[in-house]
Amino acid sequence: MKLCIIFPPLPFGWTPVAPPILEYLAALTRQADPSIEIQLISGSATPEAYKSVECDLAAISILTPTAVSGYNIADSLRARGIKVVFGGMHASAMPEEAKTHGDAVVIGEAESCWPRVLKDFRAGTLQSFYRGEQLELTGMPTPLYGMLKNNHQFRIVNTSRGCPFNCTFCSVKPFFGAKIRFRPIEDVVRDVAAIPEKMYEIGDENIWWSSETKRAIELFTALKGSPKKYMAFGSLGPVLAPEGSRMLNAARESGLLSVWVGWDAISEHSLKAYKANGKIGVDRERAVRTLKDHGIDVSLFYMLGSREDTFDDFKRAIEVADRLGVSMHPSLVVPYPGTVLSREYEPYIYKDLGWEYYNGSYALFDHPDPMMTPELREEHFYISLLEQLSLPRVLRHMMKVPMAGFPYAHILSLMSQLPVRKGVKIAFEQWKANRESVRAKRQR
């Protein structure tokens, strides 16, 4: 039996981060049935590779912005007689939709049901839907790191799942649940040792939690002996906690170079509207400075153009980046299916804009201020983003990266911003070319 695992192309081209589902699902498959022949396709690196695939079963993992391309790939494969099973966050949020393009859909996490999917396929009894359970994270296999080629320079390690916060825009809690489930620390250390590259990424929603600083310190202490460096995602609340300084020192000594923080919104008003202020803590600017004081670089992710935002928020973003000496990575607000925000914004969403527009660069809903037209929101977004990713600013930020991480953190700063800069330029050209057709869809 031949299995092809496919991650469809991301909207704006290749990324140095290997899609984690590919090598992990390959490991789950090897664990369930070592006789299966496996092929991996990263669509961003090899967008046409699926056309020459020869397999019995294709597993396609889709996010919302990759759903349309994933469906197109599936339709092409099924026309050739290849069975298709969908998984991923979008398929879990929209299983009936995904089923119209596939033979089966895995809803939720794969560990509990993937062996059954493979067994049923072999027996010719493939079911339409499989619902994965949220299991404890023990006995998870190490991803088959290095199996995916195409010059991907970063692998992802996961140490936990779940999120207790109630941010309205986020898909993590609906998908992984409110309970934080941790992997055994020795399993994490084992996976890090298996990564062939010198740098990697911890891909958790949050590397440290306010109620679990002891666990974070234990993890960092265990990773301290590794020669490899890494980047991670983290919230700001725990940074100023009583154990915060000890935790940050342990994180830096474990090889943490850079933390990507959810700033979420420029204004406090929008932050509260998202119900995201709980994870931010008491003083988010002081928390950012504290991270930098401990030798850890910071990149802030945030959204623009919500129904509460104004054009002043677009302008203030650049001022925040300059004042804090950090890189800023905005997107326009996306009401992903299955989220609270999607339900709140449902009456205002432009219904004729398909999933391919849910990539963070299009205004997807009406705004109560008639001056905040969708086209102007998009234009202001690009003006702000291109200013922040201008080459002088990228280089200036690199010079402000803490010297404790030299030279890896400085290299990482360039590697995390220059591909984004390239992708933004591609997106901007696409936006200009499609502006009239998108306007027509909004007016239907």
PDB file of N, CA and C in Angstrom, residues 8-90:
ATOM      1  N   PRO A   8      -1.088  21.312   1.410  1.00  0.00           N
ATOM      2  CA  PRO A   8      -1.237  22.187   0.244  1.00  0.00           C
ATOM      3  C   PRO A   8      -0.393  23.455   0.370  1.00  0.00           C
ATOM      4  N   PRO A   9      -0.135  24.124  -0.754  1.00  0.00           N
ATOM      5  CA  PRO A   9       0.710  25.325  -0.712  1.00  0.00           C
ATOM      6  C   PRO A   9       0.095  26.443   0.108  1.00  0.00           C
ATOM      7  N   LEU A  10       0.938  27.112   0.889  1.00  0.00           N
ATOM      8  CA  LEU A  10       0.515  28.295   1.626  1.00  0.00           C
ATOM      9  C   LEU A  10       0.286  29.445   0.648  1.00  0.00           C
ATOM     10  N   PRO A  11      -0.481  30.457   1.033  1.00  0.00           N
ATOM     11  CA  PRO A  11      -0.890  31.483   0.063  1.00  0.00           C
ATOM     12  C   PRO A  11       0.240  32.230  -0.620  1.00  0.00           C
ATOM     13  N   PHE A  12       1.342  32.484   0.083  1.00  0.00           N
ATOM     14  CA  PHE A  12       2.333  33.403  -0.469  1.00  0.00           C
ATOM     15  C   PHE A  12       3.710  32.783  -0.621  1.00  0.00           C
ATOM     16  N   GLY A  13       3.740  31.501  -0.932  1.00  0.00           N
ATOM     17  CA  GLY A  13       5.004  30.900  -1.319  1.00  0.00           C
ATOM     18  C   GLY A  13       5.687  30.090  -0.235  1.00  0.00           C
ATOM     19  N   TRP A  14       6.908  29.716  -0.532  1.00  0.00           N
ATOM     20  CA  TRP A  14       7.695  28.803   0.293  1.00  0.00           C
ATOM     21  C   TRP A  14       8.054  29.413   1.636  1.00  0.00           C
ATOM     22  N   THR A  15       8.126  28.581   2.648  1.00  0.00           N
ATOM     23  CA  THR A  15       8.559  28.994   3.974  1.00  0.00           C
ATOM     24  C   THR A  15       9.647  28.045   4.440  1.00  0.00           C
ATOM     25  N   PRO A  16      10.623  28.525   5.232  1.00  0.00           N
ATOM     26  CA  PRO A  16      11.695  27.630   5.694  1.00  0.00           C
ATOM     27  C   PRO A  16      11.248  26.637   6.754  1.00  0.00           C
ATOM     28  N   VAL A  17      10.043  26.776   7.290  1.00  0.00           N
ATOM     29  CA  VAL A  17       9.559  25.865   8.327  1.00  0.00           C
ATOM     30  C   VAL A  17       8.860  24.670   7.676  1.00  0.00           C
ATOM     31  N   ALA A  18       9.310  23.470   7.984  1.00  0.00           N
ATOM     32  CA  ALA A  18       8.687  22.266   7.444  1.00  0.00           C
ATOM     33  C   ALA A  18       7.298  22.088   8.049  1.00  0.00           C
ATOM     34  N   PRO A  19       6.255  21.881   7.248  1.00  0.00           N
ATOM     35  CA  PRO A  19       4.916  21.655   7.816  1.00  0.00           C
ATOM     36  C   PRO A  19       4.954  20.459   8.761  1.00  0.00           C
ATOM     37  N   PRO A  20       4.671  20.646  10.047  1.00  0.00           N
ATOM     38  CA  PRO A  20       4.906  19.568  11.022  1.00  0.00           C
ATOM     39  C   PRO A  20       4.042  18.334  10.829  1.00  0.00           C
ATOM     40  N   ILE A  21       2.852  18.508  10.251  1.00  0.00           N
ATOM     41  CA  ILE A  21       1.956  17.369  10.100  1.00  0.00           C
ATOM     42  C   ILE A  21       2.547  16.296   9.197  1.00  0.00           C
ATOM     43  N   LEU A  22       3.403  16.681   8.245  1.00  0.00           N
ATOM     44  CA  LEU A  22       3.890  15.711   7.268  1.00  0.00           C
ATOM     45  C   LEU A  22       4.743  14.628   7.921  1.00  0.00           C
ATOM     46  N   GLU A  23       5.805  15.037   8.592  1.00  0.00           N
ATOM     47  CA  GLU A  23       6.707  14.043   9.180  1.00  0.00           C
ATOM     48  C   GLU A  23       6.099  13.396  10.429  1.00  0.00           C
ATOM     49  N   TYR A  24       5.171  14.085  11.097  1.00  0.00           N
ATOM     50  CA  TYR A  24       4.529  13.473  12.265  1.00  0.00           C
ATOM     51  C   TYR A  24       3.508  12.421  11.845  1.00  0.00           C
ATOM     52  N   LEU A  25       2.665  12.729  10.855  1.00  0.00           N
ATOM     53  CA  LEU A  25       1.697  11.733  10.400  1.00  0.00           C
ATOM     54  C   LEU A  25       2.411  10.542   9.763  1.00  0.00           C
ATOM     55  N   ALA A  26       3.554  10.801   9.143  1.00  0.00           N
ATOM     56  CA  ALA A  26       4.363   9.688   8.627  1.00  0.00           C
ATOM     57  C   ALA A  26       4.797   8.782   9.766  1.00  0.00           C
ATOM     58  N   ALA A  27       5.194   9.362  10.901  1.00  0.00           N
ATOM     59  CA  ALA A  27       5.598   8.558  12.058  1.00  0.00           C
ATOM     60  C   ALA A  27       4.417   7.784  12.636  1.00  0.00           C
ATOM     61  N   LEU A  28       3.236   8.412  12.726  1.00  0.00           N
ATOM     62  CA  LEU A  28       2.047   7.700  13.189  1.00  0.00           C
ATOM     63  C   LEU A  28       1.722   6.530  12.264  1.00  0.00           C
ATOM     64  N   THR A  29       1.891   6.746  10.962  1.00  0.00           N
ATOM     65  CA  THR A  29       1.630   5.681   9.985  1.00  0.00           C
ATOM     66  C   THR A  29       2.623   4.541  10.164  1.00  0.00           C
ATOM     67  N   ARG A  30       3.901   4.868  10.308  1.00  0.00           N
ATOM     68  CA  ARG A  30       4.941   3.856  10.505  1.00  0.00           C
ATOM     69  C   ARG A  30       4.681   3.066  11.779  1.00  0.00           C
ATOM     70  N   GLN A  31       4.201   3.745  12.816  1.00  0.00           N
ATOM     71  CA  GLN A  31       3.884   3.089  14.079  1.00  0.00           C
ATOM     72  C   GLN A  31       2.707   2.128  13.913  1.00  0.00           C
ATOM     73  N   ALA A  32       1.714   2.529  13.128  1.00  0.00           N
ATOM     74  CA  ALA A  32       0.513   1.712  12.955  1.00  0.00           C
ATOM     75  C   ALA A  32       0.728   0.551  11.998  1.00  0.00           C
ATOM     76  N   ASP A  33       1.502   0.789  10.923  1.00  0.00           N
ATOM     77  CA  ASP A  33       1.700  -0.240   9.892  1.00  0.00           C
ATOM     78  C   ASP A  33       3.023   0.013   9.174  1.00  0.00           C
ATOM     79  N   PRO A  34       4.107  -0.627   9.620  1.00  0.00           N
ATOM     80  CA  PRO A  34       5.429  -0.377   9.029  1.00  0.00           C
ATOM     81  C   PRO A  34       5.546  -0.766   7.558  1.00  0.00           C
ATOM     82  N   SER A  35       4.580  -1.531   7.045  1.00  0.00           N
ATOM     83  CA  SER A  35       4.680  -1.987   5.659  1.00  0.00           C
ATOM     84  C   SER A  35       4.239  -0.933   4.648  1.00  0.00           C
ATOM     85  N   ILE A  36       3.594   0.150   5.114  1.00  0.00           N
ATOM     86  CA  ILE A  36       3.061   1.152   4.193  1.00  0.00           C
ATOM     87  C   ILE A  36       4.190   2.001   3.626  1.00  0.00           C
ATOM     88  N   GLU A  37       4.179   2.190   2.320  1.00  0.00           N
ATOM     89  CA  GLU A  37       5.142   3.057   1.646  1.00  0.00           C
ATOM     90  C   GLU A  37       4.617   4.497   1.686  1.00  0.00           C
ATOM     91  N   ILE A  38       5.462   5.438   2.144  1.00  0.00           N
ATOM     92  CA  ILE A  38       5.010   6.799   2.421  1.00  0.00           C
ATOM     93  C   ILE A  38       5.740   7.809   1.538  1.00  0.00           C
ATOM     94  N   GLN A  39       4.975   8.743   0.988  1.00  0.00           N
ATOM     95  CA  GLN A  39       5.538   9.880   0.265  1.00  0.00           C
ATOM     96  C   GLN A  39       4.993  11.169   0.886  1.00  0.00           C
ATOM     97  N   LEU A  40       5.852  12.171   1.055  1.00  0.00           N
ATOM     98  CA  LEU A  40       5.450  13.444   1.635  1.00  0.00           C
ATOM     99  C   LEU A  40       5.548  14.549   0.591  1.00  0.00           C
ATOM    100  N   ILE A  41       4.542  15.432   0.578  1.00  0.00           N
ATOM    101  CA  ILE A  41       4.555  16.561  -0.359  1.00  0.00           C
ATOM    102  C   ILE A  41       4.254  17.849   0.408  1.00  0.00           C
ATOM    103  N   SER A  42       5.199  18.763   0.387  1.00  0.00           N
ATOM    104  CA  SER A  42       4.992  20.110   0.913  1.00  0.00           C
ATOM    105  C   SER A  42       4.651  21.001  -0.272  1.00  0.00           C
ATOM    106  N   GLY A  43       3.396  21.412  -0.360  1.00  0.00           N
ATOM    107  CA  GLY A  43       2.917  22.113  -1.542  1.00  0.00           C
ATOM    108  C   GLY A  43       3.618  23.430  -1.797  1.00  0.00           C
ATOM    109  N   SER A  44       4.059  24.118  -0.752  1.00  0.00           N
ATOM    110  CA  SER A  44       4.744  25.397  -0.955  1.00  0.00           C
ATOM    111  C   SER A  44       6.091  25.208  -1.630  1.00  0.00           C
ATOM    112  N   ALA A  45       6.735  24.072  -1.353  1.00  0.00           N
ATOM    113  CA  ALA A  45       8.047  23.808  -1.951  1.00  0.00           C
ATOM    114  C   ALA A  45       7.919  23.179  -3.330  1.00  0.00           C
ATOM    115  N   THR A  46       6.945  22.300  -3.502  1.00  0.00           N
ATOM    116  CA  THR A  46       6.773  21.596  -4.787  1.00  0.00           C
ATOM    117  C   THR A  46       5.290  21.595  -5.151  1.00  0.00           C
ATOM    118  N   PRO A  47       4.750  22.726  -5.612  1.00  0.00           N
ATOM    119  CA  PRO A  47       3.304  22.857  -5.814  1.00  0.00           C
ATOM    120  C   PRO A  47       2.711  21.929  -6.865  1.00  0.00           C
ATOM    121  N   GLU A  48       3.526  21.440  -7.792  1.00  0.00           N
ATOM    122  CA  GLU A  48       2.998  20.583  -8.851  1.00  0.00           C
ATOM    123  C   GLU A  48       3.237  19.099  -8.590  1.00  0.00           C
ATOM    124  N   ALA A  49       3.855  18.754  -7.469  1.00  0.00           N
ATOM    125  CA  ALA A  49       4.267  17.366  -7.224  1.00  0.00           C
ATOM    126  C   ALA A  49       3.091  16.405  -7.172  1.00  0.00           C
ATOM    127  N   TYR A  50       1.943  16.877  -6.694  1.00  0.00           N
ATOM    128  CA  TYR A  50       0.802  15.974  -6.560  1.00  0.00           C
ATOM    129  C   TYR A  50       0.338  15.427  -7.909  1.00  0.00           C
ATOM    130  N   LYS A  51       0.651  16.139  -8.997  1.00  0.00           N
ATOM    131  CA  LYS A  51       0.185  15.708 -10.327  1.00  0.00           C
ATOM    132  C   LYS A  51       0.816  14.400 -10.767  1.00  0.00           C
ATOM    133  N   SER A  52       1.990  14.089 -10.243  1.00  0.00           N
ATOM    134  CA  SER A  52       2.672  12.853 -10.643  1.00  0.00           C
ATOM    135  C   SER A  52       2.618  11.790  -9.556  1.00  0.00           C
ATOM    136  N   VAL A  53       1.807  12.006  -8.534  1.00  0.00           N
ATOM    137  CA  VAL A  53       1.719  11.060  -7.427  1.00  0.00           C
ATOM    138  C   VAL A  53       1.103   9.745  -7.902  1.00  0.00           C
ATOM    139  N   GLU A  54       1.690   8.655  -7.476  1.00  0.00           N
ATOM    140  CA  GLU A  54       1.129   7.322  -7.700  1.00  0.00           C
ATOM    141  C   GLU A  54       0.949   6.689  -6.326  1.00  0.00           C
ATOM    142  N   CYS A  55      -0.278   6.678  -5.819  1.00  0.00           N
ATOM    143  CA  CYS A  55      -0.521   6.134  -4.489  1.00  0.00           C
ATOM    144  C   CYS A  55      -1.923   5.539  -4.440  1.00  0.00           C
ATOM    145  N   ASP A  56      -2.195   4.817  -3.364  1.00  0.00           N
ATOM    146  CA  ASP A  56      -3.517   4.241  -3.151  1.00  0.00           C
ATOM    147  C   ASP A  56      -4.412   5.168  -2.331  1.00  0.00           C
ATOM    148  N   LEU A  57      -3.773   5.865  -1.380  1.00  0.00           N
ATOM    149  CA  LEU A  57      -4.516   6.744  -0.484  1.00  0.00           C
ATOM    150  C   LEU A  57      -3.728   8.040  -0.308  1.00  0.00           C
ATOM    151  N   ALA A  58      -4.433   9.172  -0.355  1.00  0.00           N
ATOM    152  CA  ALA A  58      -3.806  10.475  -0.102  1.00  0.00           C
ATOM    153  C   ALA A  58      -4.432  11.082   1.145  1.00  0.00           C
ATOM    154  N   ALA A  59      -3.592  11.526   2.070  1.00  0.00           N
ATOM    155  CA  ALA A  59      -4.043  12.238   3.262  1.00  0.00           C
ATOM    156  C   ALA A  59      -3.693  13.708   3.087  1.00  0.00           C
ATOM    157  N   ILE A  60      -4.684  14.588   3.125  1.00  0.00           N
ATOM    158  CA  ILE A  60      -4.475  16.013   2.887  1.00  0.00           C
ATOM    159  C   ILE A  60      -4.896  16.779   4.133  1.00  0.00           C
ATOM    160  N   SER A  61      -3.958  17.515   4.713  1.00  0.00           N
ATOM    161  CA  SER A  61      -4.229  18.323   5.901  1.00  0.00           C
ATOM    162  C   SER A  61      -4.458  19.763   5.472  1.00  0.00           C
ATOM    163  N   ILE A  62      -5.602  20.335   5.850  1.00  0.00           N
ATOM    164  CA  ILE A  62      -5.937  21.677   5.369  1.00  0.00           C
ATOM    165  C   ILE A  62      -6.188  22.652   6.521  1.00  0.00           C
ATOM    166  N   LEU A  63      -5.651  23.854   6.343  1.00  0.00           N
ATOM    167  CA  LEU A  63      -6.025  25.018   7.123  1.00  0.00           C
ATOM    168  C   LEU A  63      -7.020  25.825   6.295  1.00  0.00           C
ATOM    169  N   THR A  64      -7.663  26.806   6.881  1.00  0.00           N
ATOM    170  CA  THR A  64      -8.663  27.568   6.129  1.00  0.00           C
ATOM    171  C   THR A  64      -8.086  28.224   4.875  1.00  0.00           C
ATOM    172  N   PRO A  65      -6.931  28.913   4.941  1.00  0.00           N
ATOM    173  CA  PRO A  65      -6.422  29.536   3.707  1.00  0.00           C
ATOM    174  C   PRO A  65      -5.901  28.542   2.674  1.00  0.00           C
ATOM    175  N   THR A  66      -5.700  27.266   3.061  1.00  0.00           N
ATOM    176  CA  THR A  66      -5.255  26.264   2.085  1.00  0.00           C
ATOM    177  C   THR A  66      -6.377  25.319   1.680  1.00  0.00           C
ATOM    178  N   ALA A  67      -7.602  25.588   2.161  1.00  0.00           N
ATOM    179  CA  ALA A  67      -8.701  24.654   1.907  1.00  0.00           C
ATOM    180  C   ALA A  67      -9.019  24.532   0.421  1.00  0.00           C
ATOM    181  N   VAL A  68      -9.100  25.651  -0.287  1.00  0.00           N
ATOM    182  CA  VAL A  68      -9.476  25.605  -1.704  1.00  0.00           C
ATOM    183  C   VAL A  68      -8.423  24.856  -2.515  1.00  0.00           C
ATOM    184  N   SER A  69      -7.150  25.158  -2.293  1.00  0.00           N
ATOM    185  CA  SER A  69      -6.114  24.432  -3.028  1.00  0.00           C
ATOM    186  C   SER A  69      -6.112  22.967  -2.630  1.00  0.00           C
ATOM    187  N   GLY A  70      -6.387  22.674  -1.349  1.00  0.00           N
ATOM    188  CA  GLY A  70      -6.475  21.281  -0.925  1.00  0.00           C
ATOM    189  C   GLY A  70      -7.624  20.549  -1.600  1.00  0.00           C
ATOM    190  N   TYR A  71      -8.766  21.225  -1.730  1.00  0.00           N
ATOM    191  CA  TYR A  71      -9.905  20.613  -2.420  1.00  0.00           C
ATOM    192  C   TYR A  71      -9.587  20.379  -3.898  1.00  0.00           C
ATOM    193  N   ASN A  72      -8.901  21.326  -4.518  1.00  0.00           N
ATOM    194  CA  ASN A  72      -8.547  21.151  -5.933  1.00  0.00           C
ATOM    195  C   ASN A  72      -7.615  19.957  -6.125  1.00  0.00           C
ATOM    196  N   ILE A  73      -6.647  19.823  -5.217  1.00  0.00           N
ATOM    197  CA  ILE A  73      -5.735  18.674  -5.280  1.00  0.00           C
ATOM    198  C   ILE A  73      -6.527  17.375  -5.114  1.00  0.00           C
ATOM    199  N   ALA A  74      -7.435  17.369  -4.142  1.00  0.00           N
ATOM    200  CA  ALA A  74      -8.230  16.160  -3.895  1.00  0.00           C
ATOM    201  C   ALA A  74      -9.089  15.807  -5.104  1.00  0.00           C
ATOM    202  N   ASP A  75      -9.734  16.792  -5.713  1.00  0.00           N
ATOM    203  CA  ASP A  75     -10.564  16.519  -6.893  1.00  0.00           C
ATOM    204  C   ASP A  75      -9.732  15.908  -8.014  1.00  0.00           C
ATOM    205  N   SER A  76      -8.515  16.428  -8.194  1.00  0.00           N
ATOM    206  CA  SER A  76      -7.637  15.904  -9.240  1.00  0.00           C
ATOM    207  C   SER A  76      -7.233  14.461  -8.945  1.00  0.00           C
ATOM    208  N   LEU A  77      -6.897  14.171  -7.692  1.00  0.00           N
ATOM    209  CA  LEU A  77      -6.482  12.810  -7.331  1.00  0.00           C
ATOM    210  C   LEU A  77      -7.647  11.831  -7.439  1.00  0.00           C
ATOM    211  N   ARG A  78      -8.810  12.235  -6.992  1.00  0.00           N
ATOM    212  CA  ARG A  78      -9.972  11.336  -7.048  1.00  0.00           C
ATOM    213  C   ARG A  78     -10.393  11.052  -8.478  1.00  0.00           C
ATOM    214  N   ALA A  79     -10.165  12.023  -9.366  1.00  0.00           N
ATOM    215  CA  ALA A  79     -10.467  11.787 -10.783  1.00  0.00           C
ATOM    216  C   ALA A  79      -9.583  10.685 -11.352  1.00  0.00           C
ATOM    217  N   ARG A  80      -8.446  10.447 -10.719  1.00  0.00           N
ATOM    218  CA  ARG A  80      -7.534   9.377 -11.144  1.00  0.00           C
ATOM    219  C   ARG A  80      -7.738   8.092 -10.365  1.00  0.00           C
ATOM    220  N   GLY A  81      -8.775   8.057  -9.510  1.00  0.00           N
ATOM    221  CA  GLY A  81      -9.094   6.843  -8.775  1.00  0.00           C
ATOM    222  C   GLY A  81      -8.410   6.711  -7.432  1.00  0.00           C
ATOM    223  N   ILE A  82      -7.769   7.775  -6.957  1.00  0.00           N
ATOM    224  CA  ILE A  82      -7.068   7.744  -5.674  1.00  0.00           C
ATOM    225  C   ILE A  82      -8.032   8.186  -4.572  1.00  0.00           C
ATOM    226  N   LYS A  83      -8.107   7.420  -3.505  1.00  0.00           N
ATOM    227  CA  LYS A  83      -8.946   7.779  -2.365  1.00  0.00           C
ATOM    228  C   LYS A  83      -8.285   8.909  -1.577  1.00  0.00           C
ATOM    229  N   VAL A  84      -9.117   9.775  -0.985  1.00  0.00           N
ATOM    230  CA  VAL A  84      -8.611  10.947  -0.260  1.00  0.00           C
ATOM    231  C   VAL A  84      -9.255  11.019   1.113  1.00  0.00           C
ATOM    232  N   VAL A  85      -8.420  11.236   2.139  1.00  0.00           N
ATOM    233  CA  VAL A  85      -8.909  11.512   3.494  1.00  0.00           C
ATOM    234  C   VAL A  85      -8.400  12.883   3.919  1.00  0.00           C
ATOM    235  N   PHE A  86      -9.299  13.703   4.421  1.00  0.00           N
ATOM    236  CA  PHE A  86      -8.942  15.047   4.879  1.00  0.00           C
ATOM    237  C   PHE A  86      -8.769  15.063   6.389  1.00  0.00           C
ATOM    238  N   GLY A  87      -7.898  15.970   6.853  1.00  0.00           N
ATOM    239  CA  GLY A  87      -7.741  16.252   8.267  1.00  0.00           C
ATOM    240  C   GLY A  87      -7.274  17.681   8.428  1.00  0.00           C
ATOM    241  N   GLY A  88      -7.015  18.094   9.669  1.00  0.00           N
ATOM    242  CA  GLY A  88      -6.565  19.453   9.933  1.00  0.00           C
ATOM    243  C   GLY A  88      -7.682  20.313  10.503  1.00  0.00           C
ATOM    244  N   MET A  89      -7.315  21.530  10.891  1.00  0.00           N
ATOM    245  CA  MET A  89      -8.263  22.409  11.586  1.00  0.00           C
ATOM    246  C   MET A  89      -9.478  22.766  10.741  1.00  0.00           C
ATOM    247  N   HIS A  90      -9.264  23.055   9.443  1.00  0.00           N
ATOM    248  CA  HIS A  90     -10.408  23.458   8.639  1.00  0.00           C
ATOM    249  C   HIS A  90     -11.349  22.282   8.405  1.00  0.00           C
TER     250      HIS A  90
END
